[in-house]
XYZ file of C-alpha atoms in Angstrom:
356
model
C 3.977 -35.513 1.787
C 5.662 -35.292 -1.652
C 9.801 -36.399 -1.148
C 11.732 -33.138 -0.721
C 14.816 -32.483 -2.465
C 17.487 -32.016 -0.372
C 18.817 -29.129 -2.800
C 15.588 -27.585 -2.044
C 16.354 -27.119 1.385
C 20.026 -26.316 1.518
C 19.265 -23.735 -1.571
C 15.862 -22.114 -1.934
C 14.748 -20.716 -4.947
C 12.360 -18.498 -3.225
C 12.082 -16.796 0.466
C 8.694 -16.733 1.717
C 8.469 -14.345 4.955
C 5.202 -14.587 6.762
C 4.794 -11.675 9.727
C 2.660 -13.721 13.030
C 0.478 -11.836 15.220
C -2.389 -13.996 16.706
C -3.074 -16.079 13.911
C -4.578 -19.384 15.295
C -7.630 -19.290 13.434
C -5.840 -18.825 10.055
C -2.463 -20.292 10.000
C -3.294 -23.536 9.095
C -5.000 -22.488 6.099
C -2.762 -20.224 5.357
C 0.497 -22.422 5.882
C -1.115 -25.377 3.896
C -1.533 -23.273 1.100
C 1.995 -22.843 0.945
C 3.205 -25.899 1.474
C 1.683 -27.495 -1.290
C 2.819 -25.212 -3.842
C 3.576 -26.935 -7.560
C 6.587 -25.226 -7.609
C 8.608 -26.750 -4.286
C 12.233 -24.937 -3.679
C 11.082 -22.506 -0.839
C 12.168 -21.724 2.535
C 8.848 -20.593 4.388
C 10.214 -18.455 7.267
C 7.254 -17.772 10.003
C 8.342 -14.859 12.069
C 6.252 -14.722 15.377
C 5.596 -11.199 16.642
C 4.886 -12.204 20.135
C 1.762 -13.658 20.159
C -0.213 -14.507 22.973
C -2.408 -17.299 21.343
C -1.254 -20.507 19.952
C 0.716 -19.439 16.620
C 3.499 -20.035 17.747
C 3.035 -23.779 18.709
C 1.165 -24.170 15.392
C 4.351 -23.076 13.417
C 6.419 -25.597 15.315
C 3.919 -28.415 14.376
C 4.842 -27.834 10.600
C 8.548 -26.827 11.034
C 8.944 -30.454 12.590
C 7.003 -32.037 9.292
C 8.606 -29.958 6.572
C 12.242 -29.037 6.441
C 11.700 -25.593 4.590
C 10.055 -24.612 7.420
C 11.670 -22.099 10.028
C 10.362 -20.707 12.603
C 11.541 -17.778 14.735
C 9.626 -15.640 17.486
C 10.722 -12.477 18.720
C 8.970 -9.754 20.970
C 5.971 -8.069 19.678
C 7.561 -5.223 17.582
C 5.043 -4.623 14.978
C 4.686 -5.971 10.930
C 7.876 -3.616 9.500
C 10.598 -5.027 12.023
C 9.193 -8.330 11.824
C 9.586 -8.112 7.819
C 13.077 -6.715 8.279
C 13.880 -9.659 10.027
C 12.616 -11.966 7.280
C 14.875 -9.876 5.226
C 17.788 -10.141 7.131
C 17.884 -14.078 7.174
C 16.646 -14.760 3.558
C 18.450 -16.789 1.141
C 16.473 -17.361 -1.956
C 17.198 -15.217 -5.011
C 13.557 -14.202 -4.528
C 11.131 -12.540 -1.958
C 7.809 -13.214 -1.531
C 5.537 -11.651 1.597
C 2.476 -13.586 2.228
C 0.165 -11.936 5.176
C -0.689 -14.573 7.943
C -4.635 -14.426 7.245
C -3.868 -15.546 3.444
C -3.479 -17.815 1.263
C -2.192 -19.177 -2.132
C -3.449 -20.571 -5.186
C -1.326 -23.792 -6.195
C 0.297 -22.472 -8.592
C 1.548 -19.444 -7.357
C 4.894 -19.661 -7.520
C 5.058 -21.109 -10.429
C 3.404 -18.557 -12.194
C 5.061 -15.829 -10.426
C 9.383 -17.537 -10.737
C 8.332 -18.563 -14.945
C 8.534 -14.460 -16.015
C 12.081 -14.184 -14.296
C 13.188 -17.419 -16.050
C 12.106 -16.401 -19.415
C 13.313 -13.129 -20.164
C 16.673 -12.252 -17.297
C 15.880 -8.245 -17.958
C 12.772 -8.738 -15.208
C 13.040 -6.501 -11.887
C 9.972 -7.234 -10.974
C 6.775 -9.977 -11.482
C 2.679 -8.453 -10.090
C -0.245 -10.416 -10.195
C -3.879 -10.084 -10.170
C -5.423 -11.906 -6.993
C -9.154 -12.819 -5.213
C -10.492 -11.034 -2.616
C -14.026 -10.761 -0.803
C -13.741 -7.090 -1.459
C -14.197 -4.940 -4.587
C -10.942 -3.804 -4.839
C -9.298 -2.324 -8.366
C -6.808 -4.289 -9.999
C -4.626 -3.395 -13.220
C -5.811 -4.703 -16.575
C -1.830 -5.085 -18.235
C -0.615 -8.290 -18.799
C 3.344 -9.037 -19.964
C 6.025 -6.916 -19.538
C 6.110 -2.764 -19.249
C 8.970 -0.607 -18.895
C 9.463 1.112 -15.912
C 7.784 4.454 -17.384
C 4.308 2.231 -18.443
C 4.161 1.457 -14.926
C 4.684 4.461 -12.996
C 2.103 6.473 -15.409
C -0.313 3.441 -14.292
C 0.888 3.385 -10.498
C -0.228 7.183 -10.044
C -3.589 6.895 -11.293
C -3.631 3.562 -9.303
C -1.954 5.567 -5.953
C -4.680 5.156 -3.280
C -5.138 1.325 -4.652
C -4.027 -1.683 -2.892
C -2.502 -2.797 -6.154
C 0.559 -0.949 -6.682
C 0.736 -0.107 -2.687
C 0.630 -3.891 -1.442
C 3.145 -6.187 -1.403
C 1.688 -9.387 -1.229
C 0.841 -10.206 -4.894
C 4.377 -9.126 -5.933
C 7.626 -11.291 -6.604
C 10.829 -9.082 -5.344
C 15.050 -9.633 -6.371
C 16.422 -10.178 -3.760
C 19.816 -9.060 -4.814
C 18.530 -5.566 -5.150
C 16.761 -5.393 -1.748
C 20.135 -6.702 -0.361
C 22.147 -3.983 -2.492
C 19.954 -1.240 -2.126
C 19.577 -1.678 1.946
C 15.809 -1.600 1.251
C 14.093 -2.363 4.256
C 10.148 -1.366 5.970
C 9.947 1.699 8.220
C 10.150 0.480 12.223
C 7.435 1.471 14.058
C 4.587 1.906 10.914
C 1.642 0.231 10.144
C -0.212 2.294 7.859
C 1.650 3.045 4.108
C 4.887 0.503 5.034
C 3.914 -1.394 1.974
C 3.804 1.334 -0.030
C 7.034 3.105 1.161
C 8.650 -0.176 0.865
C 7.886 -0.518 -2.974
C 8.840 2.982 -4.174
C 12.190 2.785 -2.938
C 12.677 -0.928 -4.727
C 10.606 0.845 -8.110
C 13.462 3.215 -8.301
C 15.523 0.257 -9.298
C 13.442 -0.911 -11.933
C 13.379 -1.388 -15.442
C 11.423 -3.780 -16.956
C 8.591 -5.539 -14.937
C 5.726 -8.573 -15.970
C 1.608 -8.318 -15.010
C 0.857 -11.997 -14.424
C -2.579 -11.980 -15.473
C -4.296 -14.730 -13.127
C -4.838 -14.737 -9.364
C -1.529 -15.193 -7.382
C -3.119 -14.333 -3.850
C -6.252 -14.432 -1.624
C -6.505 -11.390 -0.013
C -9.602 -11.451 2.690
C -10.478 -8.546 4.335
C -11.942 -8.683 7.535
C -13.061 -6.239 10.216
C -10.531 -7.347 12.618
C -7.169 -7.040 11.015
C -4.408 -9.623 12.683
C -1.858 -6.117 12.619
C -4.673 -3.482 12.956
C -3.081 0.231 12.799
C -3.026 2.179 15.168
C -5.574 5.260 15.945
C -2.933 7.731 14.032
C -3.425 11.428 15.164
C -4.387 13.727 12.195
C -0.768 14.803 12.391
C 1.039 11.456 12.282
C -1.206 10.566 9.165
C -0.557 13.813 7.498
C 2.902 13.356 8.034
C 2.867 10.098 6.498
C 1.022 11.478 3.599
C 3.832 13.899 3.117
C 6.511 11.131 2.775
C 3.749 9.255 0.409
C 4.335 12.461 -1.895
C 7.905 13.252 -1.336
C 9.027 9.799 -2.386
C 6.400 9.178 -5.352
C 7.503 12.990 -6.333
C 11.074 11.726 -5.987
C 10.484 8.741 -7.625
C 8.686 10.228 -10.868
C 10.878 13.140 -11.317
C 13.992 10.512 -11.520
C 12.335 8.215 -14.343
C 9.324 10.041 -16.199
C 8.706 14.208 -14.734
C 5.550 14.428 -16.587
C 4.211 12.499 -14.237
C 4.768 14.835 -11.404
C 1.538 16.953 -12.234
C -0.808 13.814 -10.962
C 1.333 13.194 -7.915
C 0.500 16.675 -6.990
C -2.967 16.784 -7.534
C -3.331 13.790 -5.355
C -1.566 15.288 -2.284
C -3.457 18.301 -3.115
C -7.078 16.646 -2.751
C -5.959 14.893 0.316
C -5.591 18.067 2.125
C -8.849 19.347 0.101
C -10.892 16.440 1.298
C -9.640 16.972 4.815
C -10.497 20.631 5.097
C -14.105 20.775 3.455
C -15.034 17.495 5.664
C -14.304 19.130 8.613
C -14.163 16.568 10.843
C -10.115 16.734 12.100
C -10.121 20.564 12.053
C -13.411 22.105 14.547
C -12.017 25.272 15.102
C -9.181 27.702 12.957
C -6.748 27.010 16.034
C -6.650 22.773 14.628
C -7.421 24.639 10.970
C -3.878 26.225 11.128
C -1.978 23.490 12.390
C -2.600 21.173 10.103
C -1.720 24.107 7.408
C 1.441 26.092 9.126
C 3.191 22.571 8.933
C 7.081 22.867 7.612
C 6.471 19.599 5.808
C 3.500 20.560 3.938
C 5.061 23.855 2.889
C 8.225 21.669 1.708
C 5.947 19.645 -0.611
C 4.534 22.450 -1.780
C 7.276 23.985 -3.122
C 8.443 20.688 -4.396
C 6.524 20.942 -7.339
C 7.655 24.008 -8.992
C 4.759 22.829 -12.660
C 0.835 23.903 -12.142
C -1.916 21.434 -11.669
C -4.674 21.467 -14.648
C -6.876 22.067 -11.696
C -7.062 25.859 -10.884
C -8.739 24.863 -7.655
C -5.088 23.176 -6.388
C -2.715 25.957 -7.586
C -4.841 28.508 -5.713
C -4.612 26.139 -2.384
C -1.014 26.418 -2.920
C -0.744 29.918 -3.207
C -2.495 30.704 -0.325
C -1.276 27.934 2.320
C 2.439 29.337 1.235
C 1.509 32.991 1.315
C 0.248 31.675 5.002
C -3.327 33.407 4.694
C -4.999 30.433 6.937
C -7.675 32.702 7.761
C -8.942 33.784 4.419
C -9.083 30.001 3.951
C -10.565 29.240 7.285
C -13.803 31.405 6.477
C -14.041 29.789 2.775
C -14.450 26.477 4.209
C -15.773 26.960 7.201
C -18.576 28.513 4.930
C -18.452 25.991 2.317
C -19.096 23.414 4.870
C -21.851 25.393 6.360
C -23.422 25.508 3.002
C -22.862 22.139 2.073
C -24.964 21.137 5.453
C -27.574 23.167 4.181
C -28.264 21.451 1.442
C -27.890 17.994 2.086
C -30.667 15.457 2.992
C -33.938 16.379 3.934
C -33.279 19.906 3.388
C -31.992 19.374 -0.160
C -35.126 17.822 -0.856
C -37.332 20.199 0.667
C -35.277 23.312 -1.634
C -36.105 21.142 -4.528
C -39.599 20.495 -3.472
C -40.328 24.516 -3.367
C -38.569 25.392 -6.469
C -40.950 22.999 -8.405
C -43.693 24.513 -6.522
C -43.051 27.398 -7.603
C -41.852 27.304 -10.826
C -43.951 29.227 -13.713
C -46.009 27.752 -15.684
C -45.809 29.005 -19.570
């Protein structure tokens, strides 16, 4: 092991928080990775979330061989607290969140600490990274304003790349003086949350243009979500477009047209699919929903789709059963003609088209 300077140690550059849930089969990887980073003033904090498997003991092994190492364990609380708690003992002037199944390129940190060291206007340094998956990634490279990147984050909005927080480099001075902190208690959209509230303190902030991360996905997640009701995921939905509304009307409104239209099509999607609403009794619930109506009325501009405003207009006016029979219809209809029987429709219309 390369000699460690003791400055290093007493005063990290960088806090790396790493949430631990059952992680046996990857930590070592994972850890490793770390550890032999080009760049070397780090604290690596593992945070054990109760684990029932041999994590824990693994973490010890490498906090007795490497003094940047510490290692805490706690009861099983779930990813946000156990992030909080990384927060709440950091002391390098940046944050880094690495997920326990992970790893990092060598030169990760390096490439991620040079943008803050060059130019001292930098809130904020993203990065491209590998993954096993087809996922989209941004394009930009250098430095955007904060305006460039929010136009780019709501086309990007259901993407892992703006939502994540993995292949991003945080202050930590404005987490600390903004009290920003992951939602207790969720799994799904924490990430996200977590970012839009630190956004709102940006100005200027650098695309590394290189892989920074290894993001696997795999079918077992270490912190798999749990089975949210349609009404606990709606609901987190909601605060998905009350704080990106929030957000965009603070720094760039002309923005808040496309944040619309993607709650919108959420609750589209939901109702021609059918699957969460059988009957008008679930239909109406989902609708008659104080939370939805507040978002609605959030948005006082129209959507360039005429489709949307009309939705609108009718969940407020609270005609759920005029828009129960459209889609239980539409649905119907769809049904009709899809698969075999599509093919069959198009089979007789050729048949019996006339020949000139």
């Amino acid at each position: 092991m390369k000699k460690i300077d003791r400055k290093y140690i007493e005063e990290p550059e960088i806090s790396i928080i790493i949430p631990i849930y059952n992680s046996e089969k990857f930590l070592p990887k994972n850890i490793e990775s770390v550890l032999r980073q080009s760049r070397m003033s780090f604290e690596l904090l593992l945070i054990d979330d109760g684990s029932s498997d041999r994590s824990l003991q693994i973490c010890r092994k490498y906090e007795a061989a490497d003094p940047r190492v510490r290692v805490f364990h706690k009861e099983n609380t779930g990813v946000s607290d156990t992030r909080n708690m990384g927060l709440d003992m950091a002391r390098g002037r940046y944050i880094r969140f690495i997920d326990s199944d992970d790893s990092l390129p060598e030169d990760s940190l390096e490439q991620m600490v040079r943008p803050f060291e060059e130019d001292a206007e930098i809130d904020m340094v993203i990065g491209r990274f590998e993954s096993n998956s087809q996922l989209e990634q941004s394009s930009r490279r250098g430095i955007v304003d904060i305006k460039e990147f929010l136009a780019e984050y709501v086309e990007m909005i259901q993407t892992f790349y703006s939502g994540v927080v993995w292949n991003k480099l945080y202050l930590n001075s404005v987490i600390q003086k903004h009290g920003i902190r992951f939602e207790p208690g969720l799994q799904w959209s924490e990430d996200l949350l977590f970012n839009l509230e630190y956004y709102r303190w940006c100005s200027r902030i650098f695309y590394v243009d290189r892989p920074i991360y290894c993001y696997w996905q795999r079918e077992n997640s270490l912190y798999a979500p749990k089975q949210y009701t349609l009404s606990e995921r709606m609901a987190v939905e909601y605060r998905r477009y009350r704080t990106s509304l929030e957000l965009v009307k603070e720094i760039d409104s002309s923005l808040e047209a496309k944040v619309f239209d993607f709650l919108m099509k959420i609750i589209y999607v939901e109702l021609s699919s059918g699957e969460n609403v059988k009957n008008y009794s679930q239909f109406r619930k989902l609708l008659d929903d104080p939370a939805l109506k507040e978002c609605l009325s959030a948005f006082q501009g129209k959507s360039s789709y005429s489709a949307y405003n009309m939705l609108r207009g009718v969940i407020l006016k609270e005609q759920f059963r005029r828009l129960y029979v459209f889609f239980t219809v539409k649905r119907r209809f769809m049904r009709m003609f899809s698969g075999d029987m599509k093919k069959r429709v198009q089979s007789l219309i050729k048949k019996s088209s006339y020949k000139y």
